[in-house]
Amino acid sequence: MPIALYTIEEYIVKERKRDTYWLVFNTVYNDIHAFKKEPTVNEDGSRNYLKKEFTDYKAREEFLDFMKTNFPQTKLIEVFDFVSTCYLLYPYLGSIAIDCEKDDEVFMALSEKYGNPYEDGIKNNAVFWVMTYELALESHNERMEVIEGEFGD
């Protein structure tokens, strides 16, 4: 059943209004964006990019259990990943925004477990990301222009 979720940049602009952290559990997304690998092209010419079968649901559940045990008060928000505005429709890949601040207890624990989001990722099945408010605002506005151009009057 379809559900309405924010994109990470939309969540930042409309709700958080400041730099925001999130975890991505999709190995292909992380390989491309965190580890700078080229996307795989299949025999039929398709790519594995933005396909939910490459989401590591075990790593996601481990994260949720970790948060429930250690930081049950921390707000977690399911979000669509940060992608080019040429993608208007794509599946939810399991990513979760975390209501924490730089250098707070939650941030430090997640940085220890998943790597500092201001540095390179550690493992491709769970990467801790940061997005600045400025980048989120720019990207969100760009996406809104594309949507208006595509679906507006």
PDB file of C-alpha atoms in Angstrom:
ATOM      1  CA  MET A   1       0.000   0.000   0.000  1.00  0.00           C
ATOM      2  CA  PRO A   2       1.413   3.430  -0.908  1.00  0.00           C
ATOM      3  CA  ILE A   3       2.401   5.743   1.918  1.00  0.00           C
ATOM      4  CA  ALA A   4       3.335   9.424   1.888  1.00  0.00           C
ATOM      5  CA  LEU A   5       6.874  10.119   3.055  1.00  0.00           C
ATOM      6  CA  TYR A   6       9.139  13.118   2.884  1.00  0.00           C
ATOM      7  CA  THR A   7      12.280  13.075   0.799  1.00  0.00           C
ATOM      8  CA  ILE A   8      15.233  13.744   3.090  1.00  0.00           C
ATOM      9  CA  GLU A   9      15.586  17.272   1.744  1.00  0.00           C
ATOM     10  CA  GLU A  10      11.857  17.982   2.114  1.00  0.00           C
ATOM     11  CA  TYR A  11      11.956  16.764   5.720  1.00  0.00           C
ATOM     12  CA  ILE A  12      14.908  19.040   6.454  1.00  0.00           C
ATOM     13  CA  VAL A  13      13.279  22.099   4.860  1.00  0.00           C
ATOM     14  CA  LYS A  14       9.765  21.626   6.239  1.00  0.00           C
ATOM     15  CA  GLU A  15      10.412  20.074   9.651  1.00  0.00           C
ATOM     16  CA  ARG A  16      13.993  20.184  10.974  1.00  0.00           C
ATOM     17  CA  LYS A  17      15.129  23.489   9.447  1.00  0.00           C
ATOM     18  CA  ARG A  18      18.775  22.627  10.191  1.00  0.00           C
ATOM     19  CA  ASP A  19      21.465  20.132   9.238  1.00  0.00           C
ATOM     20  CA  THR A  20      20.103  16.596   9.502  1.00  0.00           C
ATOM     21  CA  TYR A  21      21.422  13.057   9.783  1.00  0.00           C
ATOM     22  CA  TRP A  22      20.042   9.869   8.304  1.00  0.00           C
ATOM     23  CA  LEU A  23      20.994   6.252   7.685  1.00  0.00           C
ATOM     24  CA  VAL A  24      20.815   4.547   4.305  1.00  0.00           C
ATOM     25  CA  PHE A  25      20.659   0.749   4.190  1.00  0.00           C
ATOM     26  CA  ASN A  26      20.582   0.305   0.407  1.00  0.00           C
ATOM     27  CA  THR A  27      23.918  -1.196  -0.643  1.00  0.00           C
ATOM     28  CA  VAL A  28      23.788  -0.011  -4.258  1.00  0.00           C
ATOM     29  CA  TYR A  29      22.891   3.566  -3.244  1.00  0.00           C
ATOM     30  CA  ASN A  30      25.746   3.578  -0.735  1.00  0.00           C
ATOM     31  CA  ASP A  31      28.199   1.983  -3.173  1.00  0.00           C
ATOM     32  CA  ILE A  32      27.498   4.733  -5.705  1.00  0.00           C
ATOM     33  CA  HIS A  33      27.265   7.746  -3.404  1.00  0.00           C
ATOM     34  CA  ALA A  34      29.498   6.880  -0.432  1.00  0.00           C
ATOM     35  CA  PHE A  35      32.068   4.602  -2.036  1.00  0.00           C
ATOM     36  CA  LYS A  36      32.062   6.209  -5.520  1.00  0.00           C
ATOM     37  CA  LYS A  37      31.526   2.960  -7.411  1.00  0.00           C
ATOM     38  CA  GLU A  38      30.050   2.981 -10.897  1.00  0.00           C
ATOM     39  CA  PRO A  39      26.493   1.618 -11.151  1.00  0.00           C
ATOM     40  CA  THR A  40      26.235  -1.907 -12.507  1.00  0.00           C
ATOM     41  CA  VAL A  41      24.602  -2.239 -15.910  1.00  0.00           C
ATOM     42  CA  ASN A  42      22.672  -5.477 -16.383  1.00  0.00           C
ATOM     43  CA  GLU A  43      22.548  -7.490 -19.614  1.00  0.00           C
ATOM     44  CA  ASP A  44      19.225  -5.880 -20.517  1.00  0.00           C
ATOM     45  CA  GLY A  45      20.720  -2.389 -20.070  1.00  0.00           C
ATOM     46  CA  SER A  46      18.926  -1.688 -16.779  1.00  0.00           C
ATOM     47  CA  ARG A  47      20.728  -0.533 -13.656  1.00  0.00           C
ATOM     48  CA  ASN A  48      20.337  -1.688 -10.074  1.00  0.00           C
ATOM     49  CA  TYR A  49      20.061   1.882  -8.799  1.00  0.00           C
ATOM     50  CA  LEU A  50      17.094   2.718  -6.543  1.00  0.00           C
ATOM     51  CA  LYS A  51      15.843  -0.846  -6.214  1.00  0.00           C
ATOM     52  CA  LYS A  52      14.613  -1.924  -2.825  1.00  0.00           C
ATOM     53  CA  GLU A  53      15.865  -5.506  -3.202  1.00  0.00           C
ATOM     54  CA  PHE A  54      19.331  -4.082  -2.460  1.00  0.00           C
ATOM     55  CA  THR A  55      18.240  -2.730   0.922  1.00  0.00           C
ATOM     56  CA  ASP A  56      19.800  -4.626   3.828  1.00  0.00           C
ATOM     57  CA  TYR A  57      16.737  -5.100   6.017  1.00  0.00           C
ATOM     58  CA  LYS A  58      18.752  -7.028   8.608  1.00  0.00           C
ATOM     59  CA  ALA A  59      21.067  -4.022   9.098  1.00  0.00           C
ATOM     60  CA  ARG A  60      17.997  -1.775   9.264  1.00  0.00           C
ATOM     61  CA  GLU A  61      16.386  -3.934  11.965  1.00  0.00           C
ATOM     62  CA  GLU A  62      19.661  -3.998  13.907  1.00  0.00           C
ATOM     63  CA  PHE A  63      19.705  -0.191  13.798  1.00  0.00           C
ATOM     64  CA  LEU A  64      16.090   0.034  14.981  1.00  0.00           C
ATOM     65  CA  ASP A  65      16.817  -2.412  17.827  1.00  0.00           C
ATOM     66  CA  PHE A  66      19.931  -0.426  18.780  1.00  0.00           C
ATOM     67  CA  MET A  67      17.946   2.803  18.894  1.00  0.00           C
ATOM     68  CA  LYS A  68      15.050   1.237  20.804  1.00  0.00           C
ATOM     69  CA  THR A  69      17.441  -0.163  23.410  1.00  0.00           C
ATOM     70  CA  ASN A  70      19.806   2.784  23.766  1.00  0.00           C
ATOM     71  CA  PHE A  71      17.881   5.877  22.679  1.00  0.00           C
ATOM     72  CA  PRO A  72      14.154   5.101  22.815  1.00  0.00           C
ATOM     73  CA  GLN A  73      13.275   8.801  23.113  1.00  0.00           C
ATOM     74  CA  THR A  74      14.949   9.711  19.803  1.00  0.00           C
ATOM     75  CA  LYS A  75      12.558  10.451  16.966  1.00  0.00           C
ATOM     76  CA  LEU A  76      13.152   8.370  13.811  1.00  0.00           C
ATOM     77  CA  ILE A  77      11.522   9.335  10.505  1.00  0.00           C
ATOM     78  CA  GLU A  78      11.302   7.209   7.367  1.00  0.00           C
ATOM     79  CA  VAL A  79      12.475   9.260   4.384  1.00  0.00           C
ATOM     80  CA  PHE A  80      13.097   8.866   0.689  1.00  0.00           C
ATOM     81  CA  ASP A  81      16.744   9.144  -0.258  1.00  0.00           C
ATOM     82  CA  PHE A  82      18.522  12.118  -1.779  1.00  0.00           C
ATOM     83  CA  VAL A  83      18.501  11.613  -5.548  1.00  0.00           C
ATOM     84  CA  SER A  84      18.677  13.692  -8.695  1.00  0.00           C
ATOM     85  CA  THR A  85      15.555  15.622  -9.661  1.00  0.00           C
ATOM     86  CA  CYS A  86      15.367  13.493 -12.805  1.00  0.00           C
ATOM     87  CA  TYR A  87      13.843  10.835 -10.520  1.00  0.00           C
ATOM     88  CA  LEU A  88      10.293  11.821  -9.647  1.00  0.00           C
ATOM     89  CA  LEU A  89       9.095   8.330  -8.774  1.00  0.00           C
ATOM     90  CA  TYR A  90      11.223   5.771  -7.002  1.00  0.00           C
ATOM     91  CA  PRO A  91      10.680   3.250  -4.214  1.00  0.00           C
ATOM     92  CA  TYR A  92      11.229   3.773  -0.523  1.00  0.00           C
ATOM     93  CA  LEU A  93      14.578   2.138   0.237  1.00  0.00           C
ATOM     94  CA  GLY A  94      14.286   1.932   4.019  1.00  0.00           C
ATOM     95  CA  SER A  95      16.225   5.074   4.955  1.00  0.00           C
ATOM     96  CA  ILE A  96      15.648   6.729   8.315  1.00  0.00           C
ATOM     97  CA  ALA A  97      16.284  10.300   9.467  1.00  0.00           C
ATOM     98  CA  ILE A  98      17.454  10.640  13.057  1.00  0.00           C
ATOM     99  CA  ASP A  99      16.492  13.541  15.296  1.00  0.00           C
ATOM    100  CA  CYS A 100      19.952  14.210  16.712  1.00  0.00           C
ATOM    101  CA  GLU A 101      22.456  17.050  16.750  1.00  0.00           C
ATOM    102  CA  LYS A 102      26.133  17.087  15.869  1.00  0.00           C
ATOM    103  CA  ASP A 103      28.225  15.769  18.762  1.00  0.00           C
ATOM    104  CA  ASP A 104      25.271  14.882  20.998  1.00  0.00           C
ATOM    105  CA  GLU A 105      25.058  11.446  22.639  1.00  0.00           C
ATOM    106  CA  VAL A 106      23.050   9.881  19.801  1.00  0.00           C
ATOM    107  CA  PHE A 107      25.325  11.344  17.113  1.00  0.00           C
ATOM    108  CA  MET A 108      28.437  10.077  18.899  1.00  0.00           C
ATOM    109  CA  ALA A 109      27.037   6.560  19.348  1.00  0.00           C
ATOM    110  CA  LEU A 110      25.939   6.360  15.706  1.00  0.00           C
ATOM    111  CA  SER A 111      29.279   7.747  14.510  1.00  0.00           C
ATOM    112  CA  GLU A 112      31.074   5.067  16.495  1.00  0.00           C
ATOM    113  CA  LYS A 113      28.822   2.335  15.129  1.00  0.00           C
ATOM    114  CA  TYR A 114      28.437   3.485  11.492  1.00  0.00           C
ATOM    115  CA  GLY A 115      31.223   6.013  10.930  1.00  0.00           C
ATOM    116  CA  ASN A 116      31.253   9.785  11.162  1.00  0.00           C
ATOM    117  CA  PRO A 117      28.913  11.273   8.521  1.00  0.00           C
ATOM    118  CA  TYR A 118      31.484  13.995   7.817  1.00  0.00           C
ATOM    119  CA  GLU A 119      33.986  11.313   6.762  1.00  0.00           C
ATOM    120  CA  ASP A 120      33.906   8.256   4.510  1.00  0.00           C
ATOM    121  CA  GLY A 121      31.425   5.462   5.199  1.00  0.00           C
ATOM    122  CA  ILE A 122      32.608   2.202   6.745  1.00  0.00           C
ATOM    123  CA  LYS A 123      30.276  -0.472   5.345  1.00  0.00           C
ATOM    124  CA  ASN A 124      27.924  -0.249   2.398  1.00  0.00           C
ATOM    125  CA  ASN A 125      24.929  -1.818   4.171  1.00  0.00           C
ATOM    126  CA  ALA A 126      24.475   1.075   6.619  1.00  0.00           C
ATOM    127  CA  VAL A 127      25.933   4.530   5.972  1.00  0.00           C
ATOM    128  CA  PHE A 128      25.407   7.486   8.315  1.00  0.00           C
ATOM    129  CA  TRP A 129      24.812  10.620   6.217  1.00  0.00           C
ATOM    130  CA  VAL A 130      24.519  14.357   6.879  1.00  0.00           C
ATOM    131  CA  MET A 131      22.816  17.002   4.756  1.00  0.00           C
ATOM    132  CA  THR A 132      23.148  20.712   5.392  1.00  0.00           C
ATOM    133  CA  TYR A 133      20.058  22.865   5.530  1.00  0.00           C
ATOM    134  CA  GLU A 134      21.415  24.951   2.642  1.00  0.00           C
ATOM    135  CA  LEU A 135      21.834  21.936   0.345  1.00  0.00           C
ATOM    136  CA  ALA A 136      18.415  20.632   1.366  1.00  0.00           C
ATOM    137  CA  LEU A 137      16.765  23.978   0.578  1.00  0.00           C
ATOM    138  CA  GLU A 138      18.473  24.241  -2.807  1.00  0.00           C
ATOM    139  CA  SER A 139      17.588  20.645  -3.726  1.00  0.00           C
ATOM    140  CA  HIS A 140      14.026  20.903  -2.475  1.00  0.00           C
ATOM    141  CA  ASN A 141      13.401  24.096  -4.459  1.00  0.00           C
ATOM    142  CA  GLU A 142      14.896  22.511  -7.568  1.00  0.00           C
ATOM    143  CA  ARG A 143      12.672  19.435  -7.150  1.00  0.00           C
ATOM    144  CA  MET A 144       9.588  21.640  -6.715  1.00  0.00           C
ATOM    145  CA  GLU A 145      10.420  23.460  -9.967  1.00  0.00           C
ATOM    146  CA  VAL A 146      10.751  20.147 -11.809  1.00  0.00           C
ATOM    147  CA  ILE A 147       7.460  18.874 -10.372  1.00  0.00           C
ATOM    148  CA  GLU A 148       5.683  22.123 -11.264  1.00  0.00           C
ATOM    149  CA  GLY A 149       7.103  21.969 -14.787  1.00  0.00           C
ATOM    150  CA  GLU A 150       6.086  18.342 -15.169  1.00  0.00           C
ATOM    151  CA  PHE A 151       2.646  18.410 -13.550  1.00  0.00           C
ATOM    152  CA  GLY A 152       1.681  22.101 -13.231  1.00  0.00           C
ATOM    153  CA  ASP A 153      -0.844  23.924 -15.402  1.00  0.00           C
TER     154      ASP A 153
END
